[in-house]
């Protein structure tokens, strides 16, 4: 069953201009962005868990998309952070392309009643990112507000999920 990714996003959880050039530093940049936007998130815990997950297997998908994810104690809800890298980052993706679009899914150790399963969110993200035109629209915009609107419209159009 599909769930709305944008139900787990906020404008402040969008980083439209990631500066990092490699996997460890982009994971730190993502963790730093999220911990600044959400003070309850422990920066070191999040960074450590993201690195630990990447050591098991890369979360680089196809077509320039990566979906790093982690379960952490300091999260009180599921969070989806979107980040974009103009230059692309080597992320050991399935197709060996550099990753430019990052959907980081953070799940609390104890899920809240009614929250989606983080695996459902990852599945929905994969379905949304199959569209080349969708990836292009996300790549070509620089505004967090526009990014969120693009994602909402795509969810409604492609997945039949309306607000």
PDB file of C-alpha atoms in Angstrom:
ATOM      1  CA  UNK A   1       0.000   0.000   0.000  1.00  0.00           C
ATOM      2  CA  UNK A   2       1.373   3.409  -0.985  1.00  0.00           C
ATOM      3  CA  UNK A   3       1.780   6.185   1.552  1.00  0.00           C
ATOM      4  CA  UNK A   4       2.396   9.886   1.076  1.00  0.00           C
ATOM      5  CA  UNK A   5       6.089  10.726   1.385  1.00  0.00           C
ATOM      6  CA  UNK A   6       5.201  14.402   1.777  1.00  0.00           C
ATOM      7  CA  UNK A   7       3.244  13.609   4.959  1.00  0.00           C
ATOM      8  CA  UNK A   8       6.659  13.010   6.520  1.00  0.00           C
ATOM      9  CA  UNK A   9       8.390  16.085   5.074  1.00  0.00           C
ATOM     10  CA  UNK A  10       8.637  19.750   6.074  1.00  0.00           C
ATOM     11  CA  UNK A  11      10.187  22.676   4.235  1.00  0.00           C
ATOM     12  CA  UNK A  12      12.990  22.830   6.790  1.00  0.00           C
ATOM     13  CA  UNK A  13      13.831  19.191   6.013  1.00  0.00           C
ATOM     14  CA  UNK A  14      14.729  20.051   2.423  1.00  0.00           C
ATOM     15  CA  UNK A  15      18.382  20.772   1.592  1.00  0.00           C
ATOM     16  CA  UNK A  16      18.326  21.918  -2.046  1.00  0.00           C
ATOM     17  CA  UNK A  17      22.052  22.649  -2.285  1.00  0.00           C
ATOM     18  CA  UNK A  18      24.231  19.930  -0.774  1.00  0.00           C
ATOM     19  CA  UNK A  19      27.935  20.830  -0.985  1.00  0.00           C
ATOM     20  CA  UNK A  20      29.624  17.545  -0.034  1.00  0.00           C
ATOM     21  CA  UNK A  21      31.718  15.623  -2.572  1.00  0.00           C
ATOM     22  CA  UNK A  22      31.795  12.095  -1.113  1.00  0.00           C
ATOM     23  CA  UNK A  23      29.545   9.656   0.710  1.00  0.00           C
ATOM     24  CA  UNK A  24      30.753  10.175   4.320  1.00  0.00           C
ATOM     25  CA  UNK A  25      30.629  13.956   4.052  1.00  0.00           C
ATOM     26  CA  UNK A  26      27.189  14.058   2.404  1.00  0.00           C
ATOM     27  CA  UNK A  27      25.829  11.837   5.175  1.00  0.00           C
ATOM     28  CA  UNK A  28      27.307  14.252   7.725  1.00  0.00           C
ATOM     29  CA  UNK A  29      25.846  17.233   5.848  1.00  0.00           C
ATOM     30  CA  UNK A  30      22.406  15.577   5.783  1.00  0.00           C
ATOM     31  CA  UNK A  31      22.619  14.684   9.494  1.00  0.00           C
ATOM     32  CA  UNK A  32      23.762  18.225  10.350  1.00  0.00           C
ATOM     33  CA  UNK A  33      20.941  19.800   8.343  1.00  0.00           C
ATOM     34  CA  UNK A  34      18.330  17.619  10.025  1.00  0.00           C
ATOM     35  CA  UNK A  35      19.705  18.084  13.556  1.00  0.00           C
ATOM     36  CA  UNK A  36      19.715  21.876  13.097  1.00  0.00           C
ATOM     37  CA  UNK A  37      16.149  21.864  11.772  1.00  0.00           C
ATOM     38  CA  UNK A  38      14.983  19.431  14.463  1.00  0.00           C
ATOM     39  CA  UNK A  39      16.928  19.961  17.717  1.00  0.00           C
ATOM     40  CA  UNK A  40      15.644  16.704  19.254  1.00  0.00           C
ATOM     41  CA  UNK A  41      17.630  14.762  16.638  1.00  0.00           C
ATOM     42  CA  UNK A  42      21.060  13.796  17.940  1.00  0.00           C
ATOM     43  CA  UNK A  43      23.604  14.662  15.229  1.00  0.00           C
ATOM     44  CA  UNK A  44      26.200  12.080  16.230  1.00  0.00           C
ATOM     45  CA  UNK A  45      23.646   9.281  16.616  1.00  0.00           C
ATOM     46  CA  UNK A  46      22.113  10.017  13.209  1.00  0.00           C
ATOM     47  CA  UNK A  47      25.450  10.304  11.406  1.00  0.00           C
ATOM     48  CA  UNK A  48      26.730   7.127  13.018  1.00  0.00           C
ATOM     49  CA  UNK A  49      23.585   5.153  12.099  1.00  0.00           C
ATOM     50  CA  UNK A  50      23.631   6.413   8.500  1.00  0.00           C
ATOM     51  CA  UNK A  51      27.291   5.406   8.132  1.00  0.00           C
ATOM     52  CA  UNK A  52      26.606   2.042   9.768  1.00  0.00           C
ATOM     53  CA  UNK A  53      23.760   1.376   7.315  1.00  0.00           C
ATOM     54  CA  UNK A  54      25.955   2.266   4.323  1.00  0.00           C
ATOM     55  CA  UNK A  55      28.627  -0.164   5.516  1.00  0.00           C
ATOM     56  CA  UNK A  56      26.087  -3.005   5.294  1.00  0.00           C
ATOM     57  CA  UNK A  57      25.072  -2.131   1.713  1.00  0.00           C
ATOM     58  CA  UNK A  58      24.864   1.026  -0.324  1.00  0.00           C
ATOM     59  CA  UNK A  59      21.536   2.828  -0.401  1.00  0.00           C
ATOM     60  CA  UNK A  60      22.371   4.258  -3.823  1.00  0.00           C
ATOM     61  CA  UNK A  61      19.533   3.349  -6.188  1.00  0.00           C
ATOM     62  CA  UNK A  62      19.275   3.974  -9.948  1.00  0.00           C
ATOM     63  CA  UNK A  63      19.088   7.166 -12.003  1.00  0.00           C
ATOM     64  CA  UNK A  64      21.007   9.401  -9.582  1.00  0.00           C
ATOM     65  CA  UNK A  65      18.802   8.660  -6.575  1.00  0.00           C
ATOM     66  CA  UNK A  66      20.001   7.555  -3.131  1.00  0.00           C
ATOM     67  CA  UNK A  67      17.803   6.645  -0.177  1.00  0.00           C
ATOM     68  CA  UNK A  68      19.936   6.594   2.976  1.00  0.00           C
ATOM     69  CA  UNK A  69      17.920   5.484   5.985  1.00  0.00           C
ATOM     70  CA  UNK A  70      18.327   4.755   9.660  1.00  0.00           C
ATOM     71  CA  UNK A  71      16.406   3.996  12.824  1.00  0.00           C
ATOM     72  CA  UNK A  72      17.451   6.202  15.733  1.00  0.00           C
ATOM     73  CA  UNK A  73      16.438   6.679  19.361  1.00  0.00           C
ATOM     74  CA  UNK A  74      16.367  10.492  19.197  1.00  0.00           C
ATOM     75  CA  UNK A  75      13.633  10.600  16.507  1.00  0.00           C
ATOM     76  CA  UNK A  76      10.074  10.854  17.777  1.00  0.00           C
ATOM     77  CA  UNK A  77       8.487  10.436  14.345  1.00  0.00           C
ATOM     78  CA  UNK A  78       9.322   9.321  10.823  1.00  0.00           C
ATOM     79  CA  UNK A  79      11.142  12.049   8.937  1.00  0.00           C
ATOM     80  CA  UNK A  80      11.966  12.276   5.251  1.00  0.00           C
ATOM     81  CA  UNK A  81      14.707  14.735   4.400  1.00  0.00           C
ATOM     82  CA  UNK A  82      15.234  15.590   0.737  1.00  0.00           C
ATOM     83  CA  UNK A  83      18.624  16.811  -0.420  1.00  0.00           C
ATOM     84  CA  UNK A  84      19.999  17.693  -3.830  1.00  0.00           C
ATOM     85  CA  UNK A  85      23.602  17.764  -5.031  1.00  0.00           C
ATOM     86  CA  UNK A  86      24.292  19.651  -8.226  1.00  0.00           C
ATOM     87  CA  UNK A  87      27.633  17.949  -8.913  1.00  0.00           C
ATOM     88  CA  UNK A  88      26.561  14.442  -7.889  1.00  0.00           C
ATOM     89  CA  UNK A  89      28.235  12.195  -5.354  1.00  0.00           C
ATOM     90  CA  UNK A  90      29.693   8.708  -5.855  1.00  0.00           C
ATOM     91  CA  UNK A  91      27.331   6.545  -3.785  1.00  0.00           C
ATOM     92  CA  UNK A  92      27.946   3.000  -5.039  1.00  0.00           C
ATOM     93  CA  UNK A  93      24.605   3.104  -6.837  1.00  0.00           C
ATOM     94  CA  UNK A  94      23.195   0.078  -8.620  1.00  0.00           C
ATOM     95  CA  UNK A  95      23.808   1.715 -12.017  1.00  0.00           C
ATOM     96  CA  UNK A  96      27.175   3.264 -10.999  1.00  0.00           C
ATOM     97  CA  UNK A  97      25.896   6.805 -11.625  1.00  0.00           C
ATOM     98  CA  UNK A  98      26.634   9.565  -9.130  1.00  0.00           C
ATOM     99  CA  UNK A  99      23.703  10.355  -6.856  1.00  0.00           C
ATOM    100  CA  UNK A 100      22.171  13.824  -7.094  1.00  0.00           C
ATOM    101  CA  UNK A 101      18.808  13.317  -5.377  1.00  0.00           C
ATOM    102  CA  UNK A 102      18.798  12.117  -1.768  1.00  0.00           C
ATOM    103  CA  UNK A 103      15.752  10.989   0.194  1.00  0.00           C
ATOM    104  CA  UNK A 104      16.871  10.281   3.750  1.00  0.00           C
ATOM    105  CA  UNK A 105      14.307   8.324   5.761  1.00  0.00           C
ATOM    106  CA  UNK A 106      14.681   8.471   9.541  1.00  0.00           C
ATOM    107  CA  UNK A 107      12.563   6.199  11.674  1.00  0.00           C
ATOM    108  CA  UNK A 108      12.162   6.292  15.454  1.00  0.00           C
ATOM    109  CA  UNK A 109      13.147   3.232  17.465  1.00  0.00           C
ATOM    110  CA  UNK A 110       9.581   3.186  18.768  1.00  0.00           C
ATOM    111  CA  UNK A 111       7.165   4.043  15.914  1.00  0.00           C
ATOM    112  CA  UNK A 112       4.148   6.223  16.602  1.00  0.00           C
ATOM    113  CA  UNK A 113       0.694   4.690  16.088  1.00  0.00           C
ATOM    114  CA  UNK A 114      -0.541   5.501  12.593  1.00  0.00           C
ATOM    115  CA  UNK A 115       2.894   6.144  11.107  1.00  0.00           C
ATOM    116  CA  UNK A 116       3.772   4.405   7.886  1.00  0.00           C
ATOM    117  CA  UNK A 117       6.385   1.696   7.923  1.00  0.00           C
ATOM    118  CA  UNK A 118       9.647   3.219   6.707  1.00  0.00           C
ATOM    119  CA  UNK A 119       9.943   0.435   4.130  1.00  0.00           C
ATOM    120  CA  UNK A 120       6.614   1.585   2.653  1.00  0.00           C
ATOM    121  CA  UNK A 121       8.052   5.077   2.340  1.00  0.00           C
ATOM    122  CA  UNK A 122      11.173   3.796   0.618  1.00  0.00           C
ATOM    123  CA  UNK A 123       8.987   1.819  -1.788  1.00  0.00           C
ATOM    124  CA  UNK A 124       6.892   4.906  -2.558  1.00  0.00           C
ATOM    125  CA  UNK A 125      10.025   6.991  -3.134  1.00  0.00           C
ATOM    126  CA  UNK A 126      11.300   4.359  -5.576  1.00  0.00           C
ATOM    127  CA  UNK A 127       8.003   4.420  -7.463  1.00  0.00           C
ATOM    128  CA  UNK A 128       8.029   8.220  -7.671  1.00  0.00           C
ATOM    129  CA  UNK A 129      11.639   8.320  -8.858  1.00  0.00           C
ATOM    130  CA  UNK A 130      11.047   5.917 -11.774  1.00  0.00           C
ATOM    131  CA  UNK A 131       9.831   8.928 -13.749  1.00  0.00           C
ATOM    132  CA  UNK A 132      12.619  10.644 -15.699  1.00  0.00           C
ATOM    133  CA  UNK A 133      10.545  13.834 -15.959  1.00  0.00           C
ATOM    134  CA  UNK A 134      10.049  13.827 -12.177  1.00  0.00           C
ATOM    135  CA  UNK A 135      13.779  13.480 -11.559  1.00  0.00           C
ATOM    136  CA  UNK A 136      14.431  16.292 -14.053  1.00  0.00           C
ATOM    137  CA  UNK A 137      11.918  18.615 -12.377  1.00  0.00           C
ATOM    138  CA  UNK A 138      13.504  18.002  -8.973  1.00  0.00           C
ATOM    139  CA  UNK A 139      16.978  18.509 -10.406  1.00  0.00           C
ATOM    140  CA  UNK A 140      16.090  21.767 -12.146  1.00  0.00           C
ATOM    141  CA  UNK A 141      14.422  23.561  -9.223  1.00  0.00           C
ATOM    142  CA  UNK A 142      16.266  25.233  -6.371  1.00  0.00           C
ATOM    143  CA  UNK A 143      13.520  26.169  -3.960  1.00  0.00           C
ATOM    144  CA  UNK A 144      12.463  23.968  -1.037  1.00  0.00           C
ATOM    145  CA  UNK A 145       8.878  25.123  -1.513  1.00  0.00           C
ATOM    146  CA  UNK A 146       8.911  24.171  -5.213  1.00  0.00           C
ATOM    147  CA  UNK A 147      10.482  20.785  -4.425  1.00  0.00           C
ATOM    148  CA  UNK A 148       7.758  19.979  -1.901  1.00  0.00           C
ATOM    149  CA  UNK A 149       5.051  21.084  -4.357  1.00  0.00           C
ATOM    150  CA  UNK A 150       6.529  18.953  -7.171  1.00  0.00           C
ATOM    151  CA  UNK A 151       6.532  15.924  -4.882  1.00  0.00           C
ATOM    152  CA  UNK A 152       2.941  16.542  -3.725  1.00  0.00           C
ATOM    153  CA  UNK A 153       1.662  16.895  -7.285  1.00  0.00           C
ATOM    154  CA  UNK A 154       3.504  13.752  -8.382  1.00  0.00           C
ATOM    155  CA  UNK A 155       2.010  11.772  -5.508  1.00  0.00           C
ATOM    156  CA  UNK A 156      -1.462  12.901  -6.527  1.00  0.00           C
ATOM    157  CA  UNK A 157      -0.915  12.284 -10.232  1.00  0.00           C
ATOM    158  CA  UNK A 158       1.098   9.060 -10.318  1.00  0.00           C
ATOM    159  CA  UNK A 159      -0.004   7.345  -7.141  1.00  0.00           C
ATOM    160  CA  UNK A 160      -3.538   8.669  -6.760  1.00  0.00           C
ATOM    161  CA  UNK A 161      -2.704  10.011  -3.295  1.00  0.00           C
ATOM    162  CA  UNK A 162      -4.406  13.345  -2.665  1.00  0.00           C
ATOM    163  CA  UNK A 163      -4.187  15.666   0.324  1.00  0.00           C
TER     164      UNK A 163
END
